[in-house]
Tab-separated table of C-alpha atoms in Angstrom:
chain	number	residue	atom	x	y	z
A	1	MET	CA	94.093	63.308	25.232
A	2	ALA	CA	93.343	61.846	28.667
A	3	ARG	CA	89.860	62.017	30.142
A	4	GLY	CA	89.173	63.577	33.536
A	5	TYR	CA	86.630	65.316	35.714
A	6	LEU	CA	85.739	68.634	37.185
A	7	VAL	CA	84.290	67.672	40.573
A	8	LEU	CA	82.336	70.078	42.795
A	9	GLU	CA	81.860	69.835	46.549
A	10	ASP	CA	78.131	69.005	46.085
A	11	ARG	CA	79.151	65.780	44.289
A	12	THR	CA	78.448	67.133	40.778
A	13	ALA	CA	81.018	65.835	38.317
A	14	TYR	CA	81.619	67.009	34.745
A	15	GLU	CA	83.570	64.706	32.446
A	16	GLY	CA	85.903	66.272	29.958
A	17	GLU	CA	89.299	66.172	28.197
A	18	LEU	CA	92.358	67.115	30.185
A	19	PHE	CA	94.989	69.441	28.727
A	20	GLY	CA	97.866	71.452	30.131
A	21	LYS	CA	99.779	69.769	32.939
A	22	GLN	CA	98.363	66.355	33.918
A	23	VAL	CA	98.081	66.944	37.652
A	24	ASP	CA	95.156	67.110	40.118
A	25	THR	CA	94.213	70.490	41.532
A	26	VAL	CA	91.671	72.017	43.955
A	27	GLY	CA	90.394	75.575	44.391
A	28	GLU	CA	87.384	77.905	44.441
A	29	VAL	CA	85.549	77.617	41.115
A	30	VAL	CA	84.706	81.014	39.599
A	31	PHE	CA	83.872	82.271	36.146
A	32	GLY	CA	85.089	85.132	33.928
A	33	THR	CA	82.923	86.612	31.177
A	34	GLY	CA	85.553	88.014	28.795
A	35	MET	CA	85.564	86.897	25.124
A	36	SER	CA	89.360	87.254	25.131
A	37	GLY	CA	92.141	88.239	27.516
A	38	TYR	CA	92.702	84.734	28.832
A	39	GLN	CA	96.449	85.156	29.205
A	40	GLU	CA	95.916	88.329	31.205
A	41	SER	CA	93.369	86.605	33.395
A	42	LEU	CA	95.504	83.549	34.001
A	43	THR	CA	98.467	85.675	35.099
A	44	ASP	CA	96.394	88.020	37.280
A	45	PRO	CA	97.469	87.500	40.924
A	46	SER	CA	93.895	88.132	42.082
A	47	TYR	CA	93.038	84.645	40.811
A	48	GLU	CA	95.378	83.011	43.303
A	49	GLY	CA	93.642	79.936	44.792
A	50	GLN	CA	90.909	79.760	42.119
A	51	ILE	CA	89.895	77.491	39.232
A	52	LEU	CA	88.748	79.742	36.424
A	53	ILE	CA	85.889	78.964	34.046
A	54	MET	CA	85.941	80.943	30.781
A	55	THR	CA	82.377	81.530	29.622
A	56	TYR	CA	83.309	82.265	26.021
A	57	PRO	CA	83.063	78.880	24.213
A	58	LEU	CA	86.390	78.918	22.326
A	59	ILE	CA	89.650	79.760	24.213
A	60	GLY	CA	93.163	79.842	22.803
A	61	ASN	CA	92.444	80.973	19.253
A	62	TYR	CA	95.359	83.431	19.418
A	63	GLY	CA	98.819	82.682	20.750
A	64	VAL	CA	100.005	83.523	24.245
A	65	THR	CA	102.746	86.179	24.348
A	66	GLU	CA	104.593	87.613	27.339
A	67	GLU	CA	103.770	91.170	26.314
A	68	TYR	CA	100.357	90.848	27.937
A	69	PHE	CA	101.323	88.957	31.087
A	70	GLN	CA	100.077	90.603	34.321
A	71	SER	CA	102.714	88.859	36.444
A	72	ARG	CA	105.568	86.443	35.991
A	73	SER	CA	103.488	83.245	36.066
A	74	ILE	CA	99.981	81.755	36.079
A	75	HIS	CA	98.052	82.243	39.343
A	76	THR	CA	94.893	80.256	38.677
A	77	ARG	CA	94.973	76.679	39.976
A	78	GLY	CA	93.127	75.368	36.945
A	79	LEU	CA	91.257	76.326	33.758
A	80	VAL	CA	87.859	75.122	32.588
A	81	VAL	CA	86.696	75.709	28.983
A	82	ARG	CA	84.061	74.485	26.555
A	83	GLU	CA	86.686	74.084	23.826
A	84	TYR	CA	90.376	75.022	23.522
A	85	CYS	CA	92.042	75.823	20.228
A	86	LYS	CA	94.897	73.514	19.336
A	87	GLU	CA	96.042	75.580	16.345
A	88	PRO	CA	95.774	79.337	17.140
A	89	SER	CA	95.899	82.069	14.569
A	90	PRO	CA	99.468	82.914	13.574
A	91	MET	CA	98.623	86.648	13.738
A	92	TYR	CA	100.158	87.120	17.198
A	93	ASN	CA	102.498	84.101	17.174
A	94	GLY	CA	103.078	82.862	20.736
A	95	ARG	CA	102.360	79.555	22.473
A	96	THR	CA	99.152	77.547	22.440
A	97	ILE	CA	97.036	77.602	25.585
A	98	ASP	CA	97.932	73.969	26.167
A	99	GLU	CA	101.698	74.750	26.005
A	100	PHE	CA	101.194	77.765	28.241
A	101	LEU	CA	99.497	75.708	30.950
A	102	ARG	CA	102.034	72.884	30.655
A	103	PHE	CA	104.954	75.259	31.071
A	104	TYR	CA	103.595	76.595	34.376
A	105	GLY	CA	102.349	73.241	35.644
A	106	ILE	CA	98.642	74.118	35.578
A	107	PRO	CA	95.902	71.672	34.544
A	108	GLY	CA	92.977	72.440	32.242
A	109	ILE	CA	89.814	70.592	31.265
A	110	SER	CA	87.751	71.071	28.091
A	111	GLY	CA	84.489	69.636	26.763
A	112	ILE	CA	82.623	71.013	29.750
A	113	ASP	CA	79.123	72.529	29.366
A	114	THR	CA	80.262	75.844	30.722
A	115	ARG	CA	76.787	77.429	30.256
A	116	GLU	CA	75.235	74.860	32.586
A	117	LEU	CA	78.140	75.195	35.039
A	118	VAL	CA	77.938	78.993	35.172
A	119	ILE	CA	74.151	78.945	35.648
A	120	LYS	CA	74.741	76.578	38.587
A	121	ILE	CA	77.253	78.991	40.182
A	122	ARG	CA	75.116	82.067	39.512
A	123	THR	CA	72.218	80.272	41.202
A	124	GLY	CA	73.983	78.693	44.150
A	125	GLY	CA	77.146	80.784	44.482
A	126	THR	CA	80.838	79.923	44.089
A	127	VAL	CA	81.873	76.448	45.194
A	128	LYS	CA	85.048	74.507	45.874
A	129	GLY	CA	86.086	72.137	43.130
A	130	ALA	CA	88.819	69.907	41.782
A	131	ILE	CA	90.190	68.871	38.382
A	132	VAL	CA	91.143	65.192	38.640
A	133	SER	CA	92.071	62.213	36.420
A	134	ALA	CA	89.481	59.729	35.190
A	135	ASP	CA	90.501	57.066	37.698
A	136	ALA	CA	89.951	59.288	40.746
A	137	ASP	CA	87.468	58.309	43.463
A	138	LEU	CA	84.905	60.995	42.771
A	139	GLU	CA	82.937	60.548	45.995
A	140	LYS	CA	86.109	60.853	48.052
A	141	VAL	CA	87.170	63.948	46.075
A	142	ALA	CA	83.826	65.657	46.795
A	143	LYS	CA	84.030	64.673	50.492
A	144	ASP	CA	87.552	66.092	50.764
A	145	LEU	CA	86.389	69.319	49.088
A	146	ARG	CA	83.611	69.795	51.616
A	147	SER	CA	86.050	69.605	54.499
A	148	MET	CA	88.652	71.797	52.789
A	149	PRO	CA	88.755	75.455	53.781
A	150	TYR	CA	88.145	78.050	51.122
A	151	PRO	CA	91.459	79.418	49.731
A	152	SER	CA	90.499	82.899	50.912
A	153	GLU	CA	90.709	81.716	54.519
A	154	SER	CA	94.493	81.785	54.169
A	155	ASN	CA	96.662	84.854	53.607
A	156	LEU	CA	96.829	84.688	49.784
A	157	VAL	CA	98.282	88.219	49.569
A	158	GLU	CA	101.479	87.049	51.226
A	159	LYS	CA	101.981	84.611	48.322
A	160	VAL	CA	101.735	87.233	45.576
A	161	SER	CA	103.108	90.437	47.044
A	162	CYS	CA	106.674	91.521	46.295
A	163	LYS	CA	109.223	90.591	49.001
A	164	GLU	CA	111.263	93.794	49.000
A	165	ILE	CA	110.931	97.464	48.092
A	166	ILE	CA	111.357	98.164	44.338
A	167	ARG	CA	112.343	101.617	43.148
A	168	ASP	CA	111.805	102.817	39.589
A	169	TYR	CA	112.931	106.406	39.076
A	170	THR	CA	112.443	107.670	35.532
A	171	GLY	CA	112.827	111.407	35.889
A	172	LYS	CA	109.169	112.245	36.462
A	173	ASP	CA	108.177	115.238	38.587
A	174	ILE	CA	106.109	113.176	41.056
A	175	THR	CA	107.035	109.995	42.932
A	176	VAL	CA	104.240	107.728	44.169
A	177	GLY	CA	104.204	104.506	46.124
A	178	MET	CA	102.242	101.353	45.471
A	179	ILE	CA	101.359	98.861	48.212
A	180	ASP	CA	101.597	95.584	46.366
A	181	CYS	CA	98.800	93.236	47.421
A	182	GLY	CA	99.167	91.292	44.179
A	183	ALA	CA	99.329	94.111	41.653
A	184	LYS	CA	98.764	93.498	37.980
A	185	SER	CA	101.780	94.636	35.963
A	186	TRP	CA	99.702	97.099	33.937
A	187	ILE	CA	98.831	99.023	37.087
A	188	ALA	CA	102.528	99.578	37.548
A	189	LYS	CA	102.794	100.487	33.868
A	190	SER	CA	99.958	103.011	34.145
A	191	LEU	CA	101.650	104.576	37.174
A	192	GLY	CA	105.095	104.459	35.544
A	193	ASP	CA	103.806	106.367	32.533
A	194	ARG	CA	103.032	109.296	34.886
A	195	PHE	CA	105.222	108.997	37.990
A	196	ASN	CA	108.396	107.646	39.471
A	197	LEU	CA	107.242	104.508	41.286
A	198	VAL	CA	108.260	102.873	44.549
A	199	THR	CA	106.608	99.500	45.159
A	200	PHE	CA	106.220	98.232	48.722
A	201	PRO	CA	105.417	94.762	50.114
A	202	TYR	CA	101.874	94.514	51.476
A	203	ASP	CA	103.013	94.540	55.136
A	204	THR	CA	105.228	97.607	54.914
A	205	PRO	CA	104.638	99.961	57.928
A	206	ALA	CA	103.473	103.519	57.306
A	207	ASP	CA	106.665	105.094	58.648
A	208	VAL	CA	108.790	103.273	56.054
A	209	ILE	CA	106.498	104.519	53.293
A	210	MET	CA	106.578	108.089	54.636
A	211	ASP	CA	110.379	108.024	54.948
A	212	SER	CA	110.649	107.012	51.293
A	213	GLY	CA	109.505	110.463	50.152
A	214	VAL	CA	106.544	109.344	48.042
A	215	GLN	CA	103.822	111.965	47.476
A	216	GLY	CA	100.853	109.621	47.193
A	217	VAL	CA	100.070	105.920	47.545
A	218	LEU	CA	98.063	103.496	45.483
A	219	ILE	CA	96.796	100.307	47.153
A	220	SER	CA	96.612	97.561	44.549
A	221	ASN	CA	94.380	94.673	43.674
A	222	GLY	CA	95.005	91.275	45.238
A	223	PRO	CA	93.437	87.894	46.094
A	224	GLY	CA	91.421	86.644	49.065
A	225	ASP	CA	89.452	88.130	51.904
A	226	PRO	CA	90.254	91.796	52.713
A	227	SER	CA	89.172	91.170	56.339
A	228	HIS	CA	91.745	88.411	56.889
A	229	PRO	CA	93.482	88.997	60.265
A	230	ALA	CA	96.932	89.185	58.671
A	231	ILE	CA	95.688	91.955	56.365
A	232	LEU	CA	93.896	93.836	59.130
A	233	ASN	CA	97.067	93.826	61.242
A	234	SER	CA	99.314	95.027	58.437
A	235	THR	CA	97.963	96.707	55.286
A	236	VAL	CA	94.774	98.069	56.867
A	237	LYS	CA	96.741	99.520	59.783
A	238	THR	CA	99.191	101.127	57.327
A	239	ILE	CA	96.296	102.735	55.383
A	240	GLN	CA	94.826	104.089	58.620
A	241	ASP	CA	98.177	105.652	59.498
A	242	LEU	CA	98.684	107.087	56.005
A	243	SER	CA	95.121	108.406	55.507
A	244	THR	CA	95.788	111.791	57.106
A	245	GLN	CA	99.294	112.165	55.658
A	246	LEU	CA	99.150	111.301	51.947
A	247	PRO	CA	96.669	111.135	49.086
A	248	LEU	CA	95.428	107.553	48.600
A	249	PHE	CA	93.977	105.682	45.622
A	250	GLY	CA	92.673	102.111	45.992
A	251	ILE	CA	92.005	99.711	43.129
A	252	CYS	CA	89.860	96.545	43.585
A	253	PHE	CA	91.192	94.835	46.763
A	254	GLY	CA	92.695	98.235	47.591
A	255	SER	CA	89.223	99.792	47.441
A	256	GLN	CA	87.981	97.240	49.946
A	257	LEU	CA	90.948	97.844	52.244
A	258	ILE	CA	90.356	101.621	52.267
A	259	GLY	CA	86.703	100.937	53.091
A	260	ILE	CA	87.739	98.790	56.072
A	261	ALA	CA	90.455	101.219	57.188
A	262	MET	CA	87.986	104.085	57.329
A	263	GLY	CA	85.567	102.114	59.497
A	264	GLY	CA	83.440	100.166	56.994
A	265	SER	CA	83.205	96.461	56.341
A	266	THR	CA	83.104	94.078	53.372
A	267	TYR	CA	81.118	90.989	52.408
A	268	LYS	CA	81.522	88.119	49.958
A	269	LEU	CA	79.566	88.394	46.735
A	270	LYS	CA	77.491	85.390	45.662
A	271	PHE	CA	79.557	84.749	42.537
A	272	GLY	CA	81.689	87.850	42.127
A	273	HIS	CA	82.419	90.105	39.164
A	274	ARG	CA	85.041	88.765	36.776
A	275	GLY	CA	85.334	89.922	33.184
A	276	CYS	CA	85.896	92.966	30.989
A	277	ASN	CA	82.321	94.055	30.379
A	278	GLN	CA	80.952	95.177	33.766
A	279	PRO	CA	78.851	98.415	33.650
A	280	VAL	CA	79.535	101.031	36.326
A	281	LYS	CA	77.562	104.253	36.828
A	282	TYR	CA	79.818	107.204	37.742
A	283	ASN	CA	78.958	110.928	37.577
A	284	GLY	CA	75.763	110.293	35.612
A	285	ARG	CA	77.482	108.166	32.958
A	286	VAL	CA	77.860	104.415	32.493
A	287	TYR	CA	81.380	103.101	31.859
A	288	ILE	CA	82.231	99.566	30.756
A	289	THR	CA	84.934	98.229	33.082
A	290	SER	CA	87.318	95.336	33.689
A	291	GLN	CA	86.777	93.551	37.038
A	292	ASN	CA	88.003	90.606	39.085
A	293	HIS	CA	86.764	90.432	42.644
A	294	GLY	CA	84.721	88.235	44.962
A	295	PHE	CA	84.242	90.717	47.821
A	296	ALA	CA	82.708	94.157	47.998
A	297	VAL	CA	82.353	97.108	50.386
A	298	ASP	CA	79.095	97.053	52.366
A	299	GLU	CA	77.424	100.410	51.604
A	300	ASN	CA	75.417	100.318	54.849
A	301	SER	CA	78.613	100.012	56.862
A	302	LEU	CA	79.923	103.379	55.606
A	303	GLU	CA	77.525	105.525	57.613
A	304	GLY	CA	79.571	107.818	59.772
A	305	THR	CA	82.877	107.009	58.060
A	306	ASP	CA	83.030	110.157	55.869
A	307	LEU	CA	83.267	107.888	52.808
A	308	ILE	CA	80.730	108.587	50.063
A	309	VAL	CA	79.686	105.947	47.512
A	310	ASN	CA	80.114	107.666	44.147
A	311	GLN	CA	80.057	104.650	41.809
A	312	VAL	CA	77.768	101.632	41.617
A	313	ASN	CA	77.525	98.440	39.577
A	314	VAL	CA	74.591	98.759	37.175
A	315	ASN	CA	73.830	95.029	37.332
A	316	ASP	CA	73.496	94.532	41.084
A	317	GLY	CA	73.909	97.931	42.729
A	318	SER	CA	77.070	96.962	44.607
A	319	VAL	CA	79.684	99.557	45.520
A	320	GLU	CA	82.182	100.311	42.729
A	321	GLY	CA	83.939	103.314	44.206
A	322	VAL	CA	84.059	105.696	47.141
A	323	GLU	CA	85.646	109.037	47.944
A	324	HIS	CA	86.284	110.790	51.218
A	325	LYS	CA	84.346	113.920	52.189
A	326	ASN	CA	87.372	115.764	53.477
A	327	LEU	CA	90.592	113.825	52.682
A	328	PRO	CA	92.254	113.212	49.311
A	329	ILE	CA	91.178	109.554	49.131
A	330	PHE	CA	89.223	107.782	46.399
A	331	THR	CA	88.845	104.261	45.043
A	332	SER	CA	87.626	102.139	42.147
A	333	GLN	CA	86.478	98.550	42.667
A	334	TYR	CA	87.187	97.907	38.952
A	335	HIS	CA	90.485	98.076	37.034
A	336	PRO	CA	91.043	101.409	35.239
A	337	GLU	CA	94.211	99.992	33.658
A	338	ALA	CA	92.057	97.263	31.983
A	339	SER	CA	94.293	94.459	30.669
A	340	PRO	CA	92.117	92.873	29.521
A	341	GLY	CA	89.231	95.138	28.862
A	342	PRO	CA	88.267	98.720	27.954
A	343	TRP	CA	90.290	101.809	28.887
A	344	ASP	CA	87.215	103.946	29.487
A	345	THR	CA	88.286	104.803	33.052
A	346	SER	CA	92.041	105.246	32.621
A	347	PHE	CA	91.464	108.888	33.459
A	348	LEU	CA	91.428	107.883	37.113
A	349	PHE	CA	95.237	107.724	37.032
A	350	ASP	CA	95.221	111.353	35.885
A	351	LYS	CA	92.741	112.135	38.680
A	352	PHE	CA	95.271	110.646	41.106
A	353	ALA	CA	98.009	112.929	39.677
A	354	HIS	CA	95.742	115.996	40.006
A	355	MET	CA	94.865	115.030	43.572
A	356	ILE	CA	98.559	114.812	44.513
A	357	LYS	CA	99.340	118.211	42.937
A	358	GLU	CA	96.314	119.962	44.480
A	359	GLY	CA	96.121	118.037	47.733
A	360	LYS	CA	92.398	117.466	47.244
A	361	LEU	CA	89.972	115.530	45.038
């Protein structure tokens, strides 16, 4: 296999073995802490614009199968691992991780000391980085990275949202809408198990959603900065208009958007929460949750908004969920549909159904 480098904007360079597609790539370097679930992570639209480090030392020891895809393709710009498995267990069949990356044109690099790399990011915060070939001018790569804007400065949601309204009527009693900011497919599955589902592009106006006849709306996960001007002028405005008309449930990016729409603000976390083992305290109990986000709602900004913080991250105290004092609106910063991860909080979809039926939390 060819040699190459992971280069960071501070001039740090890690030499390793390239796999997947042999192309150069740049992005924001982040890490995920799951022991498994790599195919779900790679196909999660919330990773758009990012190079993903897997902290578990061996990746690819089971085959990649489409059953667990969270979208139609890979969304990470690159993959960094300590070691990748060239001969996965035949238990699940499927492609090797190398074949998977090659098929979607995504580069990977192995042989990296991922423990050292993750400690560096936890200490200094996320950084811009590049996966390049061995003959690259590393100093020039680092210089270019420093002048490159962070991916989140562009409207990443536009790249991953659906382009037209999608209707899935399956004879259920309740029909809900989902504003697609880059929704994982298992969110749609969790909704589809309970409701008829109408999926809307992220910039759909509130009147179009109201005219569709849906009885509640979920705002999905997605990539990038929730305070991006294009999002403030579209999705956030729609949420504001819908907030007094329909029950609302926000997941991940959707939680942040509801926070902003109700008068709060968000901030960028030092290194984010990405993995399927994040502890969240909710109603006096700790749940283990699946997460993938780099921004969070600022609790101090919620004073006077009528939003109450009802869930917090046990590790750092950041906001993991809010609910409205008077309106049928609640959120979870984590992913109750999991994929990958535990299903401890899947009851939130049933809470959404109850809220629609009763018109209150």
